[in-house]
Every structure is written in C-alpha cells, then in structure tokens.
GROMACS .gro file of C-alpha atoms in nm:
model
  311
    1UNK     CA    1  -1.197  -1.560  -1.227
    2UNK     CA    2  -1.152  -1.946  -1.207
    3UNK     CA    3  -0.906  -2.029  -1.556
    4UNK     CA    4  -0.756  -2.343  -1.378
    5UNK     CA    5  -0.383  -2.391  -1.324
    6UNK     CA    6  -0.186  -2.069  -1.362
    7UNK     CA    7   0.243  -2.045  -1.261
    8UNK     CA    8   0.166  -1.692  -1.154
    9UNK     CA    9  -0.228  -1.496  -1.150
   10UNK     CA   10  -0.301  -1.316  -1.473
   11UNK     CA   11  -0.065  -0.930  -1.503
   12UNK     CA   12  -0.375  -0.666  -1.447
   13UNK     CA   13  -0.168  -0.314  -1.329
   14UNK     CA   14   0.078  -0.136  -1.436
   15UNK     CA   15   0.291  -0.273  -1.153
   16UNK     CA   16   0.202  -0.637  -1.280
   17UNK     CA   17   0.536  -0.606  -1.553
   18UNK     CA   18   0.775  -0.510  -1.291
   19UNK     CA   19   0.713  -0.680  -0.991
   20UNK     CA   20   0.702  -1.006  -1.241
   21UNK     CA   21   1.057  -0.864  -1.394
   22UNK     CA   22   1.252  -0.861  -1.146
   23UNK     CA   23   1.097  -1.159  -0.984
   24UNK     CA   24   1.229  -1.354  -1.276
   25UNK     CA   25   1.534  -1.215  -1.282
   26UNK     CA   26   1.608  -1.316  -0.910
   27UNK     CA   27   1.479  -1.668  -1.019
   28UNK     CA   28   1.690  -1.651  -1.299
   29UNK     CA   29   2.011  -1.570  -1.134
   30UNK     CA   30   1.938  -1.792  -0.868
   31UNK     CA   31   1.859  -2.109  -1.061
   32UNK     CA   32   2.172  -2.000  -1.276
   33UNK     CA   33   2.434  -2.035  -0.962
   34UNK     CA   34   2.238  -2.299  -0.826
   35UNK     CA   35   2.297  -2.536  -1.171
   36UNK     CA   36   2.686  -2.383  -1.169
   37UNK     CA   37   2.739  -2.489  -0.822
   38UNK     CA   38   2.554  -2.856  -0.859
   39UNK     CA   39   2.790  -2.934  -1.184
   40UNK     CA   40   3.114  -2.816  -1.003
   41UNK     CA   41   3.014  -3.073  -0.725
   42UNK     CA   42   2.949  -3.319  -0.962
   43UNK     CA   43   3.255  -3.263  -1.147
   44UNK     CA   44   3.526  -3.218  -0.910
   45UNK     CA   45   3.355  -3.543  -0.741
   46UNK     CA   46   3.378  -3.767  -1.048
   47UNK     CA   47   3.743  -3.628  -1.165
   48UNK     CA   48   3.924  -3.691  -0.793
   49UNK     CA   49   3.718  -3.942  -0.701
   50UNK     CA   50   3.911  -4.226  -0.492
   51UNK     CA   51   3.835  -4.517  -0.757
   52UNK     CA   52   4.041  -4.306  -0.973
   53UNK     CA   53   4.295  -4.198  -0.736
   54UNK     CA   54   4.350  -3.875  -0.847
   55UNK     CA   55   4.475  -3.578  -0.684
   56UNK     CA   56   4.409  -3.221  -0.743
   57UNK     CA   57   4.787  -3.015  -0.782
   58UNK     CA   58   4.859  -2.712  -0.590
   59UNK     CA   59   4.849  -2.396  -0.771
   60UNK     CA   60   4.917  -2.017  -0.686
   61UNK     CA   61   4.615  -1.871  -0.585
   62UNK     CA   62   4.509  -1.582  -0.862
   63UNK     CA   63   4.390  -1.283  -0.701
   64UNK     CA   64   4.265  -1.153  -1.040
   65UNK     CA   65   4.020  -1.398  -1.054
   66UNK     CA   66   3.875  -1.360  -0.707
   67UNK     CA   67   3.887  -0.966  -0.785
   68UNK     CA   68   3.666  -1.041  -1.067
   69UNK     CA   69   3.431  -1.262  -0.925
   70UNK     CA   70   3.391  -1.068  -0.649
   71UNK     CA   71   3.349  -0.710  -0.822
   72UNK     CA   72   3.116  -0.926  -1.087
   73UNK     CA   73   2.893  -1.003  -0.779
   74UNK     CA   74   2.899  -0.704  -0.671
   75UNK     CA   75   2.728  -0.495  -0.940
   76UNK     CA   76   2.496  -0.831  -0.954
   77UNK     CA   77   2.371  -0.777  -0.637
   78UNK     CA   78   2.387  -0.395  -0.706
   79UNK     CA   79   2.151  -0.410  -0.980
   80UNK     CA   80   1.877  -0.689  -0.829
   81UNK     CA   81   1.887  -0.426  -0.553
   82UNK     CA   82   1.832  -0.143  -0.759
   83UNK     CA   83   1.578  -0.279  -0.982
   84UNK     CA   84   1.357  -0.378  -0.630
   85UNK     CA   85   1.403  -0.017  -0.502
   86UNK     CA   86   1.274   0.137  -0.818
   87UNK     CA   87   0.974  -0.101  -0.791
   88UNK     CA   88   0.948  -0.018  -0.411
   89UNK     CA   89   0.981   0.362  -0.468
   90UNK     CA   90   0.706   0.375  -0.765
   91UNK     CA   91   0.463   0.210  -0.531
   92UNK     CA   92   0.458   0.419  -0.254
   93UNK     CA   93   0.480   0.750  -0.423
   94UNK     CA   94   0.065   0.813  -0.546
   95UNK     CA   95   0.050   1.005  -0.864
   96UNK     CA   96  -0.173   1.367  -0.886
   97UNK     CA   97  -0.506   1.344  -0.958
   98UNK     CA   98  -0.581   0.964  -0.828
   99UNK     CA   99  -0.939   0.860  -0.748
  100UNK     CA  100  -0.941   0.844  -0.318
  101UNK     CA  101  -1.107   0.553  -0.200
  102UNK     CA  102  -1.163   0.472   0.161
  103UNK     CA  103  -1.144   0.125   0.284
  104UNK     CA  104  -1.222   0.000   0.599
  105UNK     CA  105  -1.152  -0.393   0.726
  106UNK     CA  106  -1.299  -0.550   1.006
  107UNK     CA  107  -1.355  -0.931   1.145
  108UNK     CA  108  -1.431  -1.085   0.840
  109UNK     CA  109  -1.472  -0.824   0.563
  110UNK     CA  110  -1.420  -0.539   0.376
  111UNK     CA  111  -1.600  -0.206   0.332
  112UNK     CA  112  -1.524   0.026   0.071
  113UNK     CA  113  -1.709   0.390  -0.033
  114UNK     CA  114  -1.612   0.535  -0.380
  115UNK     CA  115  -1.608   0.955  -0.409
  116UNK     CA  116  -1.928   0.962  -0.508
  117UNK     CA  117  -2.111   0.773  -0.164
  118UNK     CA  118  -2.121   0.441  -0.328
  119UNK     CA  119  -2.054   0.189  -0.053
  120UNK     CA  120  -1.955  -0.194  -0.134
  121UNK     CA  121  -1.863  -0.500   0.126
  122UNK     CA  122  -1.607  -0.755  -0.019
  123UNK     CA  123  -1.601  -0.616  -0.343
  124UNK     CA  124  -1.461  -0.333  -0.569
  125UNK     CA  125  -1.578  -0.161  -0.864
  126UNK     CA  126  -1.274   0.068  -1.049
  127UNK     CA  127  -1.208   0.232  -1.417
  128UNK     CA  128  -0.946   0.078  -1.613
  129UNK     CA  129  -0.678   0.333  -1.644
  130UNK     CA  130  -0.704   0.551  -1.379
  131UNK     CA  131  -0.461   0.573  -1.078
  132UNK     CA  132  -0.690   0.410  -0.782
  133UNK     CA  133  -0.566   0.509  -0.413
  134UNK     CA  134  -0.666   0.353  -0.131
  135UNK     CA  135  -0.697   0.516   0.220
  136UNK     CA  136  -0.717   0.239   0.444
  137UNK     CA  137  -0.785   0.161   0.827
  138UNK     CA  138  -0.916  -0.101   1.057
  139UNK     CA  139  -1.171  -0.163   1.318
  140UNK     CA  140  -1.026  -0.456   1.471
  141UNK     CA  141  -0.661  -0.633   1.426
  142UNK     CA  142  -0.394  -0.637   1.164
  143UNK     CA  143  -0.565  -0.752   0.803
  144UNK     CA  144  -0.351  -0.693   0.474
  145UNK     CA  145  -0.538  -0.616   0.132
  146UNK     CA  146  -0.396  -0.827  -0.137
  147UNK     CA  147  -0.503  -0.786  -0.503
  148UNK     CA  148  -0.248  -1.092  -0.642
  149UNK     CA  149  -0.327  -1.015  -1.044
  150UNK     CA  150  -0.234  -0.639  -0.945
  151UNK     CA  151   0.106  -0.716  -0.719
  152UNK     CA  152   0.020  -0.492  -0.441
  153UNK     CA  153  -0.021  -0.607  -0.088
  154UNK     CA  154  -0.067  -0.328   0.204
  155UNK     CA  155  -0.125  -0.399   0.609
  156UNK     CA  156  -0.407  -0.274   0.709
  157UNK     CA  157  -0.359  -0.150   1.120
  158UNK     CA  158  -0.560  -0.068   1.384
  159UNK     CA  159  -0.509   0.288   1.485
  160UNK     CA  160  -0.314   0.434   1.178
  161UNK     CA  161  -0.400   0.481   0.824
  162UNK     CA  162  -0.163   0.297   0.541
  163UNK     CA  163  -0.227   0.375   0.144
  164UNK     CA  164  -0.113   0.222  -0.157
  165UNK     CA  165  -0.254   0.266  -0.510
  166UNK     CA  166  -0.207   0.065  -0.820
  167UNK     CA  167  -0.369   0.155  -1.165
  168UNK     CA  168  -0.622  -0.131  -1.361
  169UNK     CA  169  -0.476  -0.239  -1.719
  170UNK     CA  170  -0.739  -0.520  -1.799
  171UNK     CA  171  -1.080  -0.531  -1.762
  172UNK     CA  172  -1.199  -0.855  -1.531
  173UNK     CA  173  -1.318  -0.964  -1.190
  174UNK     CA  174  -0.974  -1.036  -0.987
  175UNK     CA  175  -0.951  -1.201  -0.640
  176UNK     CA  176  -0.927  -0.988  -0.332
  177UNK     CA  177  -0.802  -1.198  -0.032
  178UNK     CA  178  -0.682  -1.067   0.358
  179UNK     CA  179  -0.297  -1.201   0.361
  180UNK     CA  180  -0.270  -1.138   0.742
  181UNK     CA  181  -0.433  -1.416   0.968
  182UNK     CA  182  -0.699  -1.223   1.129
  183UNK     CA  183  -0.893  -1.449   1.321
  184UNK     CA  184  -1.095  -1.793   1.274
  185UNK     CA  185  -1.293  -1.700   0.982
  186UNK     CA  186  -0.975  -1.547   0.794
  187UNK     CA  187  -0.985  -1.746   0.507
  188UNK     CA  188  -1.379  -1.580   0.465
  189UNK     CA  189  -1.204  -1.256   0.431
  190UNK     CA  190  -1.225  -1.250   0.068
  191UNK     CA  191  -1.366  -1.007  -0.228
  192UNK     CA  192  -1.363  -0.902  -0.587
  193UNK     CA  193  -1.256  -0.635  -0.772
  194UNK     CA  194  -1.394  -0.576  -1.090
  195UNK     CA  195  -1.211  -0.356  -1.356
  196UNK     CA  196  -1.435  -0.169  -1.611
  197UNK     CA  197  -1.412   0.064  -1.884
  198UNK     CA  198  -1.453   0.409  -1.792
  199UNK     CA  199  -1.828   0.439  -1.970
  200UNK     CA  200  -1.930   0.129  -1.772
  201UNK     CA  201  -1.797   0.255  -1.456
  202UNK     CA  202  -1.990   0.534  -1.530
  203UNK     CA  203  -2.331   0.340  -1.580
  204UNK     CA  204  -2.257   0.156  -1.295
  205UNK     CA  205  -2.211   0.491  -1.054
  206UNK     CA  206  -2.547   0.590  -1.249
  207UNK     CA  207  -2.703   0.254  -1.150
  208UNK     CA  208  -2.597   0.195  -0.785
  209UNK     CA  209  -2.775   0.394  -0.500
  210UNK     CA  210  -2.545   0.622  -0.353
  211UNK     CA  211  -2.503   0.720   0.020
  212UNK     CA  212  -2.347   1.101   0.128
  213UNK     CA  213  -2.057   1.139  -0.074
  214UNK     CA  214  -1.782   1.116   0.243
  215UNK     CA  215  -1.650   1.511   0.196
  216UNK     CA  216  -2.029   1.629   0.244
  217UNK     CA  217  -2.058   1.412   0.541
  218UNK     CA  218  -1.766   1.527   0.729
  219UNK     CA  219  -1.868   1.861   0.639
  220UNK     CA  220  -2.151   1.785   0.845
  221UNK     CA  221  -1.949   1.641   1.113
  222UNK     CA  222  -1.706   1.967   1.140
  223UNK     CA  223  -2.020   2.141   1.189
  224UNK     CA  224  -2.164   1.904   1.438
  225UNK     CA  225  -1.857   1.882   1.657
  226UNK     CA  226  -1.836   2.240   1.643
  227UNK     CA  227  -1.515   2.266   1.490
  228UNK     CA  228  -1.557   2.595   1.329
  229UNK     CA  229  -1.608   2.784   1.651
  230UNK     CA  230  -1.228   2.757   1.706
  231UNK     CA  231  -0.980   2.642   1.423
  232UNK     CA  232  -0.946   2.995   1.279
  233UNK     CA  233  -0.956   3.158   1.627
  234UNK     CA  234  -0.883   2.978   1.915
  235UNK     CA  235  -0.689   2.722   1.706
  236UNK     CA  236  -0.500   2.709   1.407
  237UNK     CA  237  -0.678   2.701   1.073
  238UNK     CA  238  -0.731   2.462   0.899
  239UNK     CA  239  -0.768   2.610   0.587
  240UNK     CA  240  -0.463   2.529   0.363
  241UNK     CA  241  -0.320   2.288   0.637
  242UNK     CA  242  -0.326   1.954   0.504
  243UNK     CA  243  -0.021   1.873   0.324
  244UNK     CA  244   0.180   2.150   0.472
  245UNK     CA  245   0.447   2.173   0.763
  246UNK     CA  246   0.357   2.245   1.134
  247UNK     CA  247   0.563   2.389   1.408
  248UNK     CA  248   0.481   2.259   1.725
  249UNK     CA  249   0.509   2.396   2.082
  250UNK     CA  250   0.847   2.183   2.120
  251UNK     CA  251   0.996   2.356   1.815
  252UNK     CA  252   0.934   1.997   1.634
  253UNK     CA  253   0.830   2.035   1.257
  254UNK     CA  254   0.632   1.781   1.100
  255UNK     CA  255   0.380   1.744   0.753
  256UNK     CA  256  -0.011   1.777   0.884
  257UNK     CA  257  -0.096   1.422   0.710
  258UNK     CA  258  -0.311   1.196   0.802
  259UNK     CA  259  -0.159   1.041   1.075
  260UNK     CA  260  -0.144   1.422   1.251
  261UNK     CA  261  -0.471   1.534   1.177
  262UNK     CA  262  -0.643   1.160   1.270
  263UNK     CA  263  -0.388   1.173   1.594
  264UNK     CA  264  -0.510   1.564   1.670
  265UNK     CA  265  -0.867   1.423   1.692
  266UNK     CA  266  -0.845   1.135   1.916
  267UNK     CA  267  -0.595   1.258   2.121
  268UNK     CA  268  -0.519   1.645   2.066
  269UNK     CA  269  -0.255   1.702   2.365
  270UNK     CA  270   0.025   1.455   2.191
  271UNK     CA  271   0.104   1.760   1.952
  272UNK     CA  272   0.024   2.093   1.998
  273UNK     CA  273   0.092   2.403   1.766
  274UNK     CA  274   0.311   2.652   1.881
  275UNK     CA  275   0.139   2.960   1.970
  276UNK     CA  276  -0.191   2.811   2.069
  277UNK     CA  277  -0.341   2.646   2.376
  278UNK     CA  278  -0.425   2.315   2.425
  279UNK     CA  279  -0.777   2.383   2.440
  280UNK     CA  280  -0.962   2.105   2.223
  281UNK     CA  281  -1.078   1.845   2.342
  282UNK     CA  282  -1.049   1.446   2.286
  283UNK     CA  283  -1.309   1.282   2.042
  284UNK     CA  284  -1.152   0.908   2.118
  285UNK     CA  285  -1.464   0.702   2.146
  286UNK     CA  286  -1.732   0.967   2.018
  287UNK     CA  287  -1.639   0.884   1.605
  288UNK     CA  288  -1.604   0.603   1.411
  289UNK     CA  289  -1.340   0.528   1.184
  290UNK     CA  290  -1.571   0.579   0.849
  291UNK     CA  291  -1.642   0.929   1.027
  292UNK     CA  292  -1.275   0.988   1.109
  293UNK     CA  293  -1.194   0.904   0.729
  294UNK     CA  294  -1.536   1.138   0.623
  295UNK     CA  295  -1.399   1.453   0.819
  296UNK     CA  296  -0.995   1.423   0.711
  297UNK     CA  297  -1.176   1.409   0.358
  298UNK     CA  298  -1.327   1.742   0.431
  299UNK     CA  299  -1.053   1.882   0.563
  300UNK     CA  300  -0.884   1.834   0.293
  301UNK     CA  301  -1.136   2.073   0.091
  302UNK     CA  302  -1.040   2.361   0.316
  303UNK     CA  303  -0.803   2.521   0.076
  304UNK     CA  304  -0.754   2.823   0.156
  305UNK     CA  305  -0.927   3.110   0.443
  306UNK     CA  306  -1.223   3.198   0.201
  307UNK     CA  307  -1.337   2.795   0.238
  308UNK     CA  308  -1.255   2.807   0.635
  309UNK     CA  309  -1.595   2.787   0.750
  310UNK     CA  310  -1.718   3.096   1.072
  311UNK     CA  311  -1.886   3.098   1.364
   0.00000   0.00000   0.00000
C-alpha cells in the first residue's frame, strides 16, 4: 500500500472516475477565474497606475455584456451542480443483487462478517467486480468509514444504521481509516481492504473458518425471543414486510426499512400498526447490535406466508 508521494490515492471503484472528474473540473474552473482575476488586477494596476498618470474614461455601461456573463455563470454553476448530484445520486442508490456486509465500529476498531459467517477486525476481504454494500452501525460514538482509493466516506452513528456501497475495479490492499475523531486512540482506528479476484475470494472463503452465517443466527434469535408466537397472529406478519409500506395506528405511512424494524425492536410503542395492539414488548438492552443486524437479516428471508415461521 505504501508507493510514496501520490497528488491523489490510486482510482480503485467505479466511483474513483467521477468523484476525481468533477473534482478537477471544480479545480479547473476555479484556478481558471482565479488566474483571470489576478491578471485584471495586475493589469488595470500597471495601466492607471499614478507614475503614469493615467485615467480610466467613462463609458456607458453595456448591459449585454453583464447579461452574458451572468447567464454564462449561470449554466457554469448549473452544470458543476449537476455533475455533483449525479455523483451524489449514484452513490446512495445500491444496485440489485449486491453482496450485504455488516459492519460494526466501536472504540478503536472495526468488525466486519461477510454472508457466509466470516468475521474480520480492521480489515476487509471483497471480489473485484461485484457491487459490495455495507450495513453499518456503532457501539459507541460517531466513527466514519473511509476507503480514500474507493471515494466513499459514510458516518457511522450510534443508534441508526447508514449504508453505502461502492464496487472494487483493481485488485490491491487499500487503506481503511475512521475520518470522524472518535476518541484518543482515533488515529488507531485503521484497516485494510483487500480486493481479489473472484476465484481467490473464493479460496479465501474456503480457507478462513467461518462462524453462523448471520441469517441462520437470527433465525435462531426469532425463535429464541419467541417471535413467532405472535407476528402472524397477535401482530402483523412479517412475512413479505421488509421493503414494503406500513400504515400505522395514526394513519402515518412509512417503508418497513431498517430503521422501522431496528426501532420496532428496541422500542416497539414509537410506531404501531394500525389494527393491532401494542402488545410486544421492548428488547432495548437484551440484544446486541451484531444480533440486531443477525435478526433484520432474517427477516429479510421471510418472503412470503409459506416462510412465516408457526407456533
């Protein structure tokens, strides 16, 4: 990862290109008004100076001119602004079919768990070429997971789950640093990520012990807590839910997401379906955040009634 003095860290994603596009092209048009401005100065400073006693004439102001400078701006700024939102818009909408990765920070680290059960701390194995998105929560205080070579930088907050996903273009090892000061030992807060080819991602799944992939553990947890004895019955189903609009007992609509369905755990009474009692009760304090993240996974198996699991 070390290759010495570098303007800008090496273009690994797909969003590498852009963000580095229209970066320039703010630089660009910056530096350009900048130079235009600094030999005006110059100019009109040297031409009426006082040594040469000179004296600029009075002239009719031409409104053409400032029409055209101004309208010239104007689709300037339109198009830097454009550009950005494009960028902004193409980062926050995930593609179908992305590999879900959970990732949880804490005071001073990272902890990751691929599909599969792998689990890593401070580091990151992914295939090159494959939409990668990250579900991502923490333990503690505000950190921020920043993979420079990739452009994509995401808080990471107490209490609610963020995303953002980015897809590999170059196999490598590429620094993963915390961008939010999180404490004394922030600048500790550091990783790797390590971009393979698919076959050697596949060896290295093969090779690395795994723990209970995360949808057969909160499968265990639904059973454990009991939470087939009432969603279906006494509750609403969740079968089907996830990604689909709720009614509420206020008449409120909203999408069952992740921030519902993690805020329907730990604190059930905020929102409450219409047409069903507010019967279950809080599990604030009795689940972690990687079993949290392990149950929504399940959850979002439960496709349809025949996977709604009975009494």
């Amino acid at each position: 990862m070390n290759e010495g003095f570098r303007l800008l860290p090496r273009s690994a994603s797909t969003f590498a290109p852009q963000v580095d596009g229209v970066y320039f092209f703010h630089l660009a048009v910056a530096a350009f008004f900048t130079l235009l401005i600094l030999v005006l100065v110059i100019y009109f400073s040297l031409r009426y100076s006082r040594k040469r006693n000179r004296h600029p004439q009075n002239v009719e102001a031409s409104n053409t001119i400032e029409i055209a400078f101004i309208v010239a701006l104007f689709f300037l700024t339109m198009v830097m602004g454009a550009w950005g939102t494009r960028i902004y818009i193409d980062e926050y909408v995930v593609p179908q079919g992305a590999m879900e990765i959970h990732v949880i920070a804490k005071q001073w680290m990272w902890k990751t768990q691929h599909p599969e059960g792998q689990r890593e701390i401070n580091a990151l194995h992914i295939p090159i070429g494959r939409p990668i998105r990250l579900v991502m929560n923490s333990q503690d205080v505000i950190h921020s997971f920043f993979i420079p070579a990739f452009r994509v930088k995401r808080d990471v907050v107490p209490g609610r789950y963020n995303e953002m996903w980015f897809q590999a273009t170059t196999p490598g090892d590429y620094h993963l640093f915390c961008a939010e000061y999180c404490g004394s030992n922030h600048s500790a807060m550091i990783g790797t990520i390590t971009v393979m080819e698919p076959a050697a991602y596949q060896r290295w799944l093969a090779g690395t012990s795994a723990d209970e992939p995360p949808v057969r553990s909160g499968e265990k947890l639904f059973a454990q807590f009991a939470c087939n004895t009432c969603h279906g019955q006494r509750a609403p189903t969740l079968a089907g839910m996830y990604g689909r609009k709720v009614t509420l007992d206020t008449g409120q609509t909203l999408i069952a997401g992740d921030p519902y369905i993690r805020e329907s755990i730990l604190n059930p009474s905020a929102k409450i379906v219409a047409g069903f009692p507010p019967i279950m009760p809080t599990y604030q304090g009795q689940i972690t955040e990687e079993q949290l993240m392990n149950l929504m996974t399940y959850i979002k198996t439960l496709k349809d009634a025949s996977t709604q699991p009975t009494q």
